[in-house]
Each structure stands twice: as C-alpha cells, then as structure tokens.
Amino acid sequence: MKYFIKTEKIRFQHIDFAGIVFYPRFLEMLNGLVEDWFEEALDRPFCKMHETNGIPTVDLKVQFKKAARLGEVIIKELWVKELRTSSLLCAFLFKNQQGEIILEGEVTLVNVKMAEDRKAISSEAFSDTMREKISYFLLP
C-alpha cells in the first residue's frame, strides 16, 4: 500500500491575473496525475489504453483550501480508497512544500470498453492483473 506522488512547479500558464492558480488548472493537474499513475505505476499508458478502452471520470469532489502561487512547487498525492469491479474511487491531495493542503478531494473513474466505431461505451471489469496493480495503492 502506498501513495503515487508527483511534484509540479506552478508556471505562468497556471495562474490568473491575481497571480494564483486558476482553479480549472488544478483539474488539469489532477488529470495529469491520473494519467501519470496509469502509465508509470499501472503500466497502462493512455496512448495505448485509448485505442480500445477508456477511464472516464464520473464523479469528482474537490475542496480548495489554499492558494498556490507562481513559482511554488506542489506535491500531488493519489491513492485508492475503493476498488470495485469496473470502477475505482481515488483520493487526492495537493500540498505546498511547507505541507499545507492546497486542495483535496475524490475522483471516481470507470473502466470502459469502446465500440469499434466509438459510438458506444460500456463498463468493463478490470482484469486480475490490473486489479493487483491498483490494489497496491489501496489505503483505508
């Protein structure tokens, strides 16, 4: 059991006129964290997965706690709270280098299979191999 952790430097592209991260950029950072987790920890890169499958977000809860500013480095953590047949509930936490929480929340992802014409999708159970890899990040 462990956390998947990445750092990210706040760049000019992330901020608004007030010099703090514009909230949609945090959601893009979260998506990047999920994408990195799938590629680096689960060996399921989006560039391969999205040929036939997907992992869309179906529920997202975020609480913004503190502003992040240009030049800061944030630590992003992700772990699994629940592993279901074809979906998983992940928790995430972004904090600054002083350990102060910037934002936290939960995201529900569903494993889906896409029709060849991409006009239909349906949930698909995770394989045993994938369940084993995901379980490594399962924390209470």
mmCIF file of C-alpha atoms in Angstrom:
data_model
loop_
_atom_site.group_PDB
_atom_site.id
_atom_site.type_symbol
_atom_site.label_atom_id
_atom_site.label_comp_id
_atom_site.label_asym_id
_atom_site.label_seq_id
_atom_site.Cartn_x
_atom_site.Cartn_y
_atom_site.Cartn_z
ATOM 1 C CA MET A 1 0.000 0.000 0.000
ATOM 2 C CA LYS A 2 1.337 3.370 -0.947
ATOM 3 C CA TYR A 3 0.695 6.776 -2.437
ATOM 4 C CA PHE A 4 1.503 7.763 -6.011
ATOM 5 C CA ILE A 5 3.379 11.064 -5.696
ATOM 6 C CA LYS A 6 4.452 13.658 -8.261
ATOM 7 C CA THR A 7 5.597 17.256 -7.974
ATOM 8 C CA GLU A 8 4.669 20.149 -10.209
ATOM 9 C CA LYS A 9 6.021 23.667 -10.450
ATOM 10 C CA ILE A 10 3.414 26.395 -10.758
ATOM 11 C CA ARG A 11 4.070 28.139 -14.049
ATOM 12 C CA PHE A 12 2.760 31.299 -15.663
ATOM 13 C CA GLN A 13 0.335 29.175 -17.715
ATOM 14 C CA HIS A 14 -1.379 28.067 -14.482
ATOM 15 C CA ILE A 15 -2.150 31.452 -12.951
ATOM 16 C CA ASP A 16 -4.775 34.140 -13.300
ATOM 17 C CA PHE A 17 -4.459 37.940 -13.095
ATOM 18 C CA ALA A 18 -4.195 37.749 -9.288
ATOM 19 C CA GLY A 19 -1.083 35.564 -9.606
ATOM 20 C CA ILE A 20 -2.681 32.433 -8.138
ATOM 21 C CA VAL A 21 -3.584 29.161 -9.828
ATOM 22 C CA PHE A 22 -6.833 29.476 -11.784
ATOM 23 C CA TYR A 23 -8.964 26.633 -10.420
ATOM 24 C CA PRO A 24 -9.501 24.738 -13.737
ATOM 25 C CA ARG A 25 -5.708 24.343 -13.973
ATOM 26 C CA PHE A 26 -5.833 22.273 -10.779
ATOM 27 C CA LEU A 27 -8.241 19.880 -12.504
ATOM 28 C CA GLU A 28 -5.853 19.621 -15.455
ATOM 29 C CA MET A 29 -3.048 18.856 -12.968
ATOM 30 C CA LEU A 30 -5.241 16.165 -11.411
ATOM 31 C CA ASN A 31 -5.902 14.634 -14.809
ATOM 32 C CA GLY A 32 -2.151 14.659 -15.468
ATOM 33 C CA LEU A 33 -1.577 12.917 -12.135
ATOM 34 C CA VAL A 34 -4.098 10.199 -13.033
ATOM 35 C CA GLU A 35 -2.543 9.806 -16.485
ATOM 36 C CA ASP A 36 0.969 9.517 -14.989
ATOM 37 C CA TRP A 37 -0.281 6.984 -12.420
ATOM 38 C CA PHE A 38 -1.766 4.791 -15.130
ATOM 39 C CA GLU A 39 1.410 4.933 -17.212
ATOM 40 C CA GLU A 40 4.126 4.824 -14.568
ATOM 41 C CA ALA A 41 2.588 2.678 -11.824
ATOM 42 C CA LEU A 42 -0.060 0.593 -13.585
ATOM 43 C CA ASP A 43 1.749 0.109 -16.922
ATOM 44 C CA ARG A 44 -1.375 1.172 -18.804
ATOM 45 C CA PRO A 45 -0.482 4.347 -20.735
ATOM 46 C CA PHE A 46 -3.372 6.379 -22.071
ATOM 47 C CA CYS A 47 -1.882 6.319 -25.593
ATOM 48 C CA LYS A 48 -2.395 2.529 -25.680
ATOM 49 C CA MET A 49 -5.475 2.244 -23.474
ATOM 50 C CA HIS A 50 -7.497 4.729 -25.505
ATOM 51 C CA GLU A 51 -7.205 2.634 -28.644
ATOM 52 C CA THR A 52 -9.990 0.378 -27.321
ATOM 53 C CA ASN A 53 -10.784 1.458 -23.764
ATOM 54 C CA GLY A 54 -11.077 4.487 -21.550
ATOM 55 C CA ILE A 55 -11.147 5.509 -17.913
ATOM 56 C CA PRO A 56 -13.558 8.463 -17.733
ATOM 57 C CA THR A 57 -14.236 10.465 -14.611
ATOM 58 C CA VAL A 58 -17.852 10.003 -13.490
ATOM 59 C CA ASP A 59 -17.726 11.834 -10.167
ATOM 60 C CA LEU A 60 -15.388 14.490 -8.820
ATOM 61 C CA LYS A 61 -15.320 16.227 -5.453
ATOM 62 C CA VAL A 62 -12.765 18.963 -4.757
ATOM 63 C CA GLN A 63 -12.195 21.280 -1.826
ATOM 64 C CA PHE A 64 -9.901 24.221 -2.410
ATOM 65 C CA LYS A 65 -8.048 25.043 0.807
ATOM 66 C CA LYS A 66 -5.233 27.461 -0.019
ATOM 67 C CA ALA A 67 -3.973 29.441 -2.991
ATOM 68 C CA ALA A 68 -0.895 28.344 -4.914
ATOM 69 C CA ARG A 69 1.312 30.982 -6.497
ATOM 70 C CA LEU A 70 3.652 31.325 -9.421
ATOM 71 C CA GLY A 71 6.992 29.608 -8.774
ATOM 72 C CA GLU A 72 5.791 27.337 -5.971
ATOM 73 C CA VAL A 73 6.306 23.598 -6.222
ATOM 74 C CA ILE A 74 3.357 21.484 -5.170
ATOM 75 C CA ILE A 75 3.331 17.841 -4.138
ATOM 76 C CA LYS A 76 0.454 15.825 -5.619
ATOM 77 C CA GLU A 77 -0.581 12.550 -3.960
ATOM 78 C CA LEU A 78 -3.059 9.944 -5.199
ATOM 79 C CA TRP A 79 -4.280 6.713 -3.606
ATOM 80 C CA VAL A 80 -7.185 4.296 -3.961
ATOM 81 C CA LYS A 81 -9.988 4.249 -1.400
ATOM 82 C CA GLU A 82 -12.219 1.653 -3.085
ATOM 83 C CA LEU A 83 -11.618 -0.828 -5.877
ATOM 84 C CA ARG A 84 -14.842 -2.085 -7.414
ATOM 85 C CA THR A 85 -15.498 -4.451 -10.325
ATOM 86 C CA SER A 86 -15.171 -1.837 -13.074
ATOM 87 C CA SER A 87 -14.570 1.398 -11.175
ATOM 88 C CA LEU A 88 -12.363 2.848 -8.508
ATOM 89 C CA LEU A 89 -12.596 5.690 -6.040
ATOM 90 C CA CYS A 90 -9.337 7.589 -5.697
ATOM 91 C CA ALA A 91 -8.484 10.249 -3.163
ATOM 92 C CA PHE A 92 -6.015 13.019 -3.904
ATOM 93 C CA LEU A 93 -4.212 15.730 -2.021
ATOM 94 C CA PHE A 94 -2.125 18.635 -3.296
ATOM 95 C CA LYS A 95 0.097 20.401 -0.781
ATOM 96 C CA ASN A 96 2.825 23.007 -0.825
ATOM 97 C CA GLN A 97 6.399 22.377 0.263
ATOM 98 C CA GLN A 98 5.529 23.541 3.783
ATOM 99 C CA GLY A 99 2.993 20.698 3.999
ATOM 100 C CA GLU A 100 -0.053 22.970 3.861
ATOM 101 C CA ILE A 101 -3.008 21.482 1.979
ATOM 102 C CA ILE A 102 -3.874 23.360 -1.201
ATOM 103 C CA LEU A 103 -6.699 21.117 -2.315
ATOM 104 C CA GLU A 104 -8.079 17.673 -1.646
ATOM 105 C CA GLY A 105 -10.838 15.501 -2.949
ATOM 106 C CA GLU A 106 -12.028 12.281 -4.537
ATOM 107 C CA VAL A 107 -12.466 11.133 -8.109
ATOM 108 C CA THR A 108 -14.394 8.102 -9.350
ATOM 109 C CA LEU A 109 -13.040 6.524 -12.525
ATOM 110 C CA VAL A 110 -14.785 3.823 -14.570
ATOM 111 C CA ASN A 111 -13.045 1.302 -16.791
ATOM 112 C CA VAL A 112 -14.903 1.267 -20.122
ATOM 113 C CA LYS A 113 -14.728 -0.591 -23.412
ATOM 114 C CA MET A 114 -15.423 1.384 -26.573
ATOM 115 C CA ALA A 115 -17.172 0.021 -29.618
ATOM 116 C CA GLU A 116 -15.031 -0.098 -32.727
ATOM 117 C CA ASP A 117 -16.960 2.834 -34.230
ATOM 118 C CA ARG A 118 -16.579 4.688 -30.878
ATOM 119 C CA LYS A 119 -20.306 5.398 -30.771
ATOM 120 C CA ALA A 120 -20.994 3.215 -27.750
ATOM 121 C CA ILE A 121 -19.194 2.590 -24.482
ATOM 122 C CA SER A 122 -19.901 0.201 -21.651
ATOM 123 C CA SER A 123 -18.263 -0.544 -18.343
ATOM 124 C CA GLU A 124 -15.810 -3.421 -18.312
ATOM 125 C CA ALA A 125 -14.387 -5.272 -15.316
ATOM 126 C CA PHE A 126 -10.741 -4.680 -14.502
ATOM 127 C CA SER A 127 -8.524 -7.648 -15.342
ATOM 128 C CA ASP A 128 -7.000 -9.601 -12.463
ATOM 129 C CA THR A 129 -3.586 -8.184 -13.364
ATOM 130 C CA MET A 130 -4.891 -4.626 -13.301
ATOM 131 C CA ARG A 131 -6.741 -5.240 -10.013
ATOM 132 C CA GLU A 132 -3.496 -6.470 -8.453
ATOM 133 C CA LYS A 133 -1.585 -3.373 -9.613
ATOM 134 C CA ILE A 134 -4.333 -0.994 -8.444
ATOM 135 C CA SER A 135 -4.591 -2.811 -5.073
ATOM 136 C CA TYR A 136 -1.021 -1.798 -4.269
ATOM 137 C CA PHE A 137 -2.338 1.791 -3.861
ATOM 138 C CA LEU A 138 -5.393 0.804 -1.792
ATOM 139 C CA LEU A 139 -5.416 2.649 1.535
ATOM 140 C CA PRO A 140 -8.198 2.825 4.121
#
